[in-house]
PDB file of N, CA and C in Angstrom:
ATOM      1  N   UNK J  84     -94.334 -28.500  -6.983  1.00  0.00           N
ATOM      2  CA  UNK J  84     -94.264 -28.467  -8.427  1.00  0.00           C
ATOM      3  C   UNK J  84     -95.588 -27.924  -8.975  1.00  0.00           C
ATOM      4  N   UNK J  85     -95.334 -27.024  -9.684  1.00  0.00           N
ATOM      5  CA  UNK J  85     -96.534 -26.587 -10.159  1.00  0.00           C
ATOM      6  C   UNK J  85     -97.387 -26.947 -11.480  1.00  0.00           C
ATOM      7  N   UNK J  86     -98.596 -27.887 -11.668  1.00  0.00           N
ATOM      8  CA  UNK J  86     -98.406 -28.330 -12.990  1.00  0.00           C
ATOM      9  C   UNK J  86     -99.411 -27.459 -14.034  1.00  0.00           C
ATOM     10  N   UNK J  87     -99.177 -27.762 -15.195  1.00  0.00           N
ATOM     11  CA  UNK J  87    -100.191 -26.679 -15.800  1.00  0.00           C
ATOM     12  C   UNK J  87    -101.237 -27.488 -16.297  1.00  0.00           C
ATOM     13  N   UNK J  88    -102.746 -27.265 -16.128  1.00  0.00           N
ATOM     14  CA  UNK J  88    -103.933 -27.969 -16.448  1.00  0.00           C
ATOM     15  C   UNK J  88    -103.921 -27.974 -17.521  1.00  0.00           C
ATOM     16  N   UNK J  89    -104.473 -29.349 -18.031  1.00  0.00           N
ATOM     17  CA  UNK J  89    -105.092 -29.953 -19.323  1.00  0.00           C
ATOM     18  C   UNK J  89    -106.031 -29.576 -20.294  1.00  0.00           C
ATOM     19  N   UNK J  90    -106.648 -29.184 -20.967  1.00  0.00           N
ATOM     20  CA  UNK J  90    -107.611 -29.008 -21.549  1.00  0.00           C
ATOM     21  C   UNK J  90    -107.943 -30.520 -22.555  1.00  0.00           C
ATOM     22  N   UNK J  91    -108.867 -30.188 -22.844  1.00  0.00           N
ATOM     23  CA  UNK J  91    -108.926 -31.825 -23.687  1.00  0.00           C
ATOM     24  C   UNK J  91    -108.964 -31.290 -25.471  1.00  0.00           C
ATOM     25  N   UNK J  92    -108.218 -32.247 -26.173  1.00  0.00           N
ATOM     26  CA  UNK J  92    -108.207 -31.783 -26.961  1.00  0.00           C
ATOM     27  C   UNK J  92    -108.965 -31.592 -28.013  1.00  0.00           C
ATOM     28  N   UNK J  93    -109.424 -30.143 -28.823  1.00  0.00           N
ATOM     29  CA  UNK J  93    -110.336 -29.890 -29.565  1.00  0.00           C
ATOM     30  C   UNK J  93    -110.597 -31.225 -30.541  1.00  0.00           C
ATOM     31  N   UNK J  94    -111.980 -31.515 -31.212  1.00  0.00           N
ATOM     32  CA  UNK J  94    -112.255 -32.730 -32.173  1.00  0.00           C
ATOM     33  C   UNK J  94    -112.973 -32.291 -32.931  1.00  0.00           C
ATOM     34  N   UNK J  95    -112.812 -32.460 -34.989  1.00  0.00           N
ATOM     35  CA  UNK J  95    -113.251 -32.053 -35.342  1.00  0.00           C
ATOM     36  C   UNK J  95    -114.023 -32.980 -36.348  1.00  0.00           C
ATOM     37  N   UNK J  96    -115.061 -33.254 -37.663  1.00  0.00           N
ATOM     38  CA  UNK J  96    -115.429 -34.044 -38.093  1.00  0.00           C
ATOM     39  C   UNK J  96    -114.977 -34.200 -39.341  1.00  0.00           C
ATOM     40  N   UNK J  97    -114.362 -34.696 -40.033  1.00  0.00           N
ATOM     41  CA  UNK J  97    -113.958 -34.728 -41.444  1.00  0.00           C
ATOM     42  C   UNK J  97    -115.162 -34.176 -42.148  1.00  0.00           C
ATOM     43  N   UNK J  98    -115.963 -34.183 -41.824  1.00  0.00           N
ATOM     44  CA  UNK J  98    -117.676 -33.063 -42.953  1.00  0.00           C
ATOM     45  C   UNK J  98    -117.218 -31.890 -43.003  1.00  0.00           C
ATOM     46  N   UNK J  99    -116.955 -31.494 -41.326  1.00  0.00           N
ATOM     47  CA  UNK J  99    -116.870 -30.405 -41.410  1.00  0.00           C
ATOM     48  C   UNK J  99    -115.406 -29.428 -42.605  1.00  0.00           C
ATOM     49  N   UNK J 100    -114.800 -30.514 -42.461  1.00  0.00           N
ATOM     50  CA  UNK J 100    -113.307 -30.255 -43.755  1.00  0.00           C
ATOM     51  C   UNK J 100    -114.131 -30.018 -45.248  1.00  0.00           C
ATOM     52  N   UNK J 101    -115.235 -31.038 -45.420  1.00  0.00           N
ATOM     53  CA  UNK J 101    -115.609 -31.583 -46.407  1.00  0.00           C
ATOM     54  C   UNK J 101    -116.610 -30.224 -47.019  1.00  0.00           C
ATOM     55  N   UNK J 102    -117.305 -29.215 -45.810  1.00  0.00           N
ATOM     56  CA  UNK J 102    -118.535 -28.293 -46.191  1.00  0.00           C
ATOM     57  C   UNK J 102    -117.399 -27.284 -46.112  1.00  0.00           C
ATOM     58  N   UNK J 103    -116.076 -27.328 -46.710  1.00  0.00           N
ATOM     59  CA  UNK J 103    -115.914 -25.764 -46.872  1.00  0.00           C
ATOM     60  C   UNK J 103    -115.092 -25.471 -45.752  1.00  0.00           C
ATOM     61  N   UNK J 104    -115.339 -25.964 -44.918  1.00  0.00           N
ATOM     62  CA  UNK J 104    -115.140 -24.844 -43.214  1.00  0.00           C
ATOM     63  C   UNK J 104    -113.339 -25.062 -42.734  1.00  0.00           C
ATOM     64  N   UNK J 105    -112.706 -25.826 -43.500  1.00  0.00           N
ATOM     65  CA  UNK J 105    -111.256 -26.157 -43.120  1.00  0.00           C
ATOM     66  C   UNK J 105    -110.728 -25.164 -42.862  1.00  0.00           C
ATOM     67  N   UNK J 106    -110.097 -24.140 -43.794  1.00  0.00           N
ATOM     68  CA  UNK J 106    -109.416 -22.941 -44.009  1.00  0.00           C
ATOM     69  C   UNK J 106    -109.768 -22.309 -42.604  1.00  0.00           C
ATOM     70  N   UNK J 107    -111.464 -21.820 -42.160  1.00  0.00           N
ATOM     71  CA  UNK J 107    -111.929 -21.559 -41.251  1.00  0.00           C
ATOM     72  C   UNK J 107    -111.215 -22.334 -39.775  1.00  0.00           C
ATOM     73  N   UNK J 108    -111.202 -23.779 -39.559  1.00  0.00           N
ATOM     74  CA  UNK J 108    -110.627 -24.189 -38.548  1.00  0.00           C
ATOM     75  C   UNK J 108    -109.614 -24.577 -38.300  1.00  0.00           C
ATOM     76  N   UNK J 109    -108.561 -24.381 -39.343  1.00  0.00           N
ATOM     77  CA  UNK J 109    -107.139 -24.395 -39.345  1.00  0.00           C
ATOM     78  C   UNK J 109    -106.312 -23.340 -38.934  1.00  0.00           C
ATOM     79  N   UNK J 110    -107.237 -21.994 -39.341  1.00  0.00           N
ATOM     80  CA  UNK J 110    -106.593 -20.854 -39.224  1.00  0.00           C
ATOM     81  C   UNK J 110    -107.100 -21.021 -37.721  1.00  0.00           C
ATOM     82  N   UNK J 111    -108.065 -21.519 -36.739  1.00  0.00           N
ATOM     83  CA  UNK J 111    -108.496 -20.822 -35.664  1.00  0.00           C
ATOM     84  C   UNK J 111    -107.173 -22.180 -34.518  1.00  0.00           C
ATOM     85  N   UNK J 112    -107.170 -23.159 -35.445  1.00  0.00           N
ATOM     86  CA  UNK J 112    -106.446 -23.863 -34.579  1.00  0.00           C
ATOM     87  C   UNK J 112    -104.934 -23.399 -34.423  1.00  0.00           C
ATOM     88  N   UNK J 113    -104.430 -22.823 -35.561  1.00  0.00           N
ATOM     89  CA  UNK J 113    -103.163 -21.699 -35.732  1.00  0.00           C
ATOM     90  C   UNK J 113    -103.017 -20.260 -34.719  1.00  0.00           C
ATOM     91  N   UNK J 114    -104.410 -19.517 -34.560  1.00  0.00           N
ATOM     92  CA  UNK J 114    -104.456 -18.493 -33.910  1.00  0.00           C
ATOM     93  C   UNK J 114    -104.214 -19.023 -32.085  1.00  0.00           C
ATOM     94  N   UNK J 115    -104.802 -19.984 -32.098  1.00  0.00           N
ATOM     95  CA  UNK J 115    -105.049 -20.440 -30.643  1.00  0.00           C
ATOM     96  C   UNK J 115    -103.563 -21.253 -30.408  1.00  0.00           C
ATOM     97  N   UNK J 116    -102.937 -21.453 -31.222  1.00  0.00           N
ATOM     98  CA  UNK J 116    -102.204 -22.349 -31.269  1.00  0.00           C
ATOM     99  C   UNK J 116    -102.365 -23.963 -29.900  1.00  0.00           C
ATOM    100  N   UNK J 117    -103.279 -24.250 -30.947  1.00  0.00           N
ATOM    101  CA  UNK J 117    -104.083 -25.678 -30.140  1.00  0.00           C
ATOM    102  C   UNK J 117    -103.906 -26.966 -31.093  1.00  0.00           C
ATOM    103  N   UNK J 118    -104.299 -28.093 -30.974  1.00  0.00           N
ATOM    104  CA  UNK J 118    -104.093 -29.272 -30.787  1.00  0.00           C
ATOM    105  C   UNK J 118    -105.623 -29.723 -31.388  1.00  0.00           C
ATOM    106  N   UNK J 119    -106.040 -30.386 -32.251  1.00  0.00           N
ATOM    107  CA  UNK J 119    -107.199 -31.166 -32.615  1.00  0.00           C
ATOM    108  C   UNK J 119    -107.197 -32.539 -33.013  1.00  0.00           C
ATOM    109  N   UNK J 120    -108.208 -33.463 -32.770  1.00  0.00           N
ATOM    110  CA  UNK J 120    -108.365 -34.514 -33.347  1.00  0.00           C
ATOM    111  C   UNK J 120    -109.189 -34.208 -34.511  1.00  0.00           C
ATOM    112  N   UNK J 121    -109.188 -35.207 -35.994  1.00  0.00           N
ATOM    113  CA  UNK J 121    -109.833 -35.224 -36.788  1.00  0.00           C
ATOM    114  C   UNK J 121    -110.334 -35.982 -37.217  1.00  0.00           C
ATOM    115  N   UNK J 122    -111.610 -36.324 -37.199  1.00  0.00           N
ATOM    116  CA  UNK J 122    -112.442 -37.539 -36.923  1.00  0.00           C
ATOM    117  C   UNK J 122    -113.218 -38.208 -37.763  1.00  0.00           C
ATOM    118  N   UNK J 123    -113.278 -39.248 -38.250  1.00  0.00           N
ATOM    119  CA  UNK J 123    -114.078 -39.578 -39.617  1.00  0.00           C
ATOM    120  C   UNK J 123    -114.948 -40.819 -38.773  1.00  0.00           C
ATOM    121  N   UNK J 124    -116.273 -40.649 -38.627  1.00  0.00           N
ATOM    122  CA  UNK J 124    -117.177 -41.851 -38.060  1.00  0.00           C
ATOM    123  C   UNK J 124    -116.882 -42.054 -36.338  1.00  0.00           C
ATOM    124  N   UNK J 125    -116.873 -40.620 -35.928  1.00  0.00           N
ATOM    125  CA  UNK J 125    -116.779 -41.167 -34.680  1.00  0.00           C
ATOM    126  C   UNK J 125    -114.988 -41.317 -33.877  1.00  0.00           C
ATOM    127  N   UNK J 126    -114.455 -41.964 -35.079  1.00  0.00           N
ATOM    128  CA  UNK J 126    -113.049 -42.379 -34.266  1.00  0.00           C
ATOM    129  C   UNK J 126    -112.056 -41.583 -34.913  1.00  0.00           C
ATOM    130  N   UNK J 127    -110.803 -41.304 -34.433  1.00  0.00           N
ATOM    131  CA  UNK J 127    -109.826 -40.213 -34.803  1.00  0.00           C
ATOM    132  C   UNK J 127    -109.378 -41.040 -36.046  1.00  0.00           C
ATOM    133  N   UNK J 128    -108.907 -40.322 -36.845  1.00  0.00           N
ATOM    134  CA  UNK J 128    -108.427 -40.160 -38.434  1.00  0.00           C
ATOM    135  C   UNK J 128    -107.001 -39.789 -38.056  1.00  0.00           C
ATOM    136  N   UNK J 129    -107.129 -38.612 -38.016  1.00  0.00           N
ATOM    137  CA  UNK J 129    -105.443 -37.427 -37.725  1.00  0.00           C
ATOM    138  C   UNK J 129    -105.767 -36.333 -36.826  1.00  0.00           C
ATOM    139  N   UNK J 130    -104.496 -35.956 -36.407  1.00  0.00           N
ATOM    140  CA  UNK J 130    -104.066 -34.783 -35.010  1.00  0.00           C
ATOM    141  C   UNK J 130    -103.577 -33.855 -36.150  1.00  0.00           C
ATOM    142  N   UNK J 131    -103.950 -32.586 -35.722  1.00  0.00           N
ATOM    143  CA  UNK J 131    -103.661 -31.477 -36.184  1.00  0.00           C
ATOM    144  C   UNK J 131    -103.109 -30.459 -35.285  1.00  0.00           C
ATOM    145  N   UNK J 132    -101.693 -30.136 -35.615  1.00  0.00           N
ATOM    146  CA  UNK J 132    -101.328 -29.075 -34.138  1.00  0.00           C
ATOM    147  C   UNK J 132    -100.938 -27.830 -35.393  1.00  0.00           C
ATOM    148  N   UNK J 133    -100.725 -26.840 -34.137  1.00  0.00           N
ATOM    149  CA  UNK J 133    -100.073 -25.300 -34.762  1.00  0.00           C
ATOM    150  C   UNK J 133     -98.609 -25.894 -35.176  1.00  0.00           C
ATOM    151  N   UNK J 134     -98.405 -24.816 -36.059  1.00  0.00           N
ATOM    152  CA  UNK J 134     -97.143 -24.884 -36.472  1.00  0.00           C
ATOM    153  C   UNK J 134     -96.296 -24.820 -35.411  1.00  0.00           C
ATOM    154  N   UNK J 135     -96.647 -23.323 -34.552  1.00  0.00           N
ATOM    155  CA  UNK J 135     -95.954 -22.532 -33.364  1.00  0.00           C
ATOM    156  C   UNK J 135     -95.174 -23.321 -32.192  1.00  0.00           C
ATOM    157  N   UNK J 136     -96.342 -24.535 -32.231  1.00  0.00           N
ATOM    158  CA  UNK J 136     -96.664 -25.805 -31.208  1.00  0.00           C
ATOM    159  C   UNK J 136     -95.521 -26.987 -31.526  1.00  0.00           C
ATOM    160  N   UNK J 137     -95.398 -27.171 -33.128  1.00  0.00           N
ATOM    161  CA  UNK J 137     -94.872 -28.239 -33.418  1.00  0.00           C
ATOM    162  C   UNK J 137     -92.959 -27.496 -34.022  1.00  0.00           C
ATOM    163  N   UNK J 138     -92.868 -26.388 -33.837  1.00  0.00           N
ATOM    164  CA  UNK J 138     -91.810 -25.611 -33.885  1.00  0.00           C
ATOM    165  C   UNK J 138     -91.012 -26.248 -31.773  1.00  0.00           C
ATOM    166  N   UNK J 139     -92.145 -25.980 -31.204  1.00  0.00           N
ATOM    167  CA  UNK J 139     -91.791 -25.865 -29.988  1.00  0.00           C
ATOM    168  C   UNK J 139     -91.087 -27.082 -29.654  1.00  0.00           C
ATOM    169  N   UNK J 140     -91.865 -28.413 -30.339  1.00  0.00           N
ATOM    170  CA  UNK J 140     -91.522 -29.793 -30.102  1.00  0.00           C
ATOM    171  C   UNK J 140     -89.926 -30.213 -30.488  1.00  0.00           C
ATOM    172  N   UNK J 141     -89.682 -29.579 -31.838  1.00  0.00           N
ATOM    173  CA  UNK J 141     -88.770 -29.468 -32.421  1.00  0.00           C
ATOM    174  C   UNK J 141     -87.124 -28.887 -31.292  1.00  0.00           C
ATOM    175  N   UNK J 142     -87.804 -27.664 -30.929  1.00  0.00           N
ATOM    176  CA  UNK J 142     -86.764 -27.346 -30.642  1.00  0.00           C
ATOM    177  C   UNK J 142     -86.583 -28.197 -28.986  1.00  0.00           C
ATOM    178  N   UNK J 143     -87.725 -29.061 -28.475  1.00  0.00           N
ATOM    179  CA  UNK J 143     -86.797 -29.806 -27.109  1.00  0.00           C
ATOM    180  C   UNK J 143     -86.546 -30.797 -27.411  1.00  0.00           C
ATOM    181  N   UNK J 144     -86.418 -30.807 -29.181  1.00  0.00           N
ATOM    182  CA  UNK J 144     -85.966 -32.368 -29.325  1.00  0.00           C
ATOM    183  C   UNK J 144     -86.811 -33.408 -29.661  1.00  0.00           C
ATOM    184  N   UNK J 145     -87.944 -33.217 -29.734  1.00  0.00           N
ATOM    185  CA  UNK J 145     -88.763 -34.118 -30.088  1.00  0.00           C
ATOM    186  C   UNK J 145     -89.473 -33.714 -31.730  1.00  0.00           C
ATOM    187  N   UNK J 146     -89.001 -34.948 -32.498  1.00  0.00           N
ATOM    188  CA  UNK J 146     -89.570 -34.563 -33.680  1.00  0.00           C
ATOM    189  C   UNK J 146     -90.611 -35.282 -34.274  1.00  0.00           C
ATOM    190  N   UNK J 147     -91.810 -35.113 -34.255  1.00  0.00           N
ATOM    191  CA  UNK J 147     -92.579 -36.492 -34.014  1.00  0.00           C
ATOM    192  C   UNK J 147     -92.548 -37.297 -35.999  1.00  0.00           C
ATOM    193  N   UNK J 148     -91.966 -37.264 -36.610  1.00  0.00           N
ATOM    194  CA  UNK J 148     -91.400 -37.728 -37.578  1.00  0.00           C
ATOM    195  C   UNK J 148     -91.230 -39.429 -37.164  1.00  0.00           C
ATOM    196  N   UNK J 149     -90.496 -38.950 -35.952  1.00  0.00           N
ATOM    197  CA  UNK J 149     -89.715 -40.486 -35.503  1.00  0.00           C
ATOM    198  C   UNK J 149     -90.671 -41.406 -34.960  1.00  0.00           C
ATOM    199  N   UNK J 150     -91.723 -41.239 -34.869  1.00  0.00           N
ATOM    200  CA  UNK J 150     -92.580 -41.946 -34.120  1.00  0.00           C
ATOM    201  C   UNK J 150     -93.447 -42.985 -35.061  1.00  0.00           C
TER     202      UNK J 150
END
């Protein structure tokens, strides 16, 4: 079985939302279509995925709505 490696997922700081730079790391988390934590003091706040990503979830059925 072949599995595909992990990367860990990108983390970002709620400041950084706060100085402007969102637009900037939303669009890069969209281009990459990647996965972030968003972090206020250290500990996660909210997950931020691509659309592309959360299209994908959708279509095997998983809608994370339900969770």
């Amino acid at each position: 079985m072949n599995k595909k490696s992990k990367e860990p997922m990108q983390h970002f700081n709620i400041g950084e939302f706060n100085r402007g730079q969102s637009s900037k790391l939303l669009r890069e988390l969209a281009e990459n279509d990647k996965t972030a934590y968003i972090l206020k003091n250290g500990k996660p706040l909210a997950v931020v995925i691509s659309n592309a990503r959360y299209e994908r979830l959708l279509e095997a059925g998983i809608d994370i709505r339900d969770y």
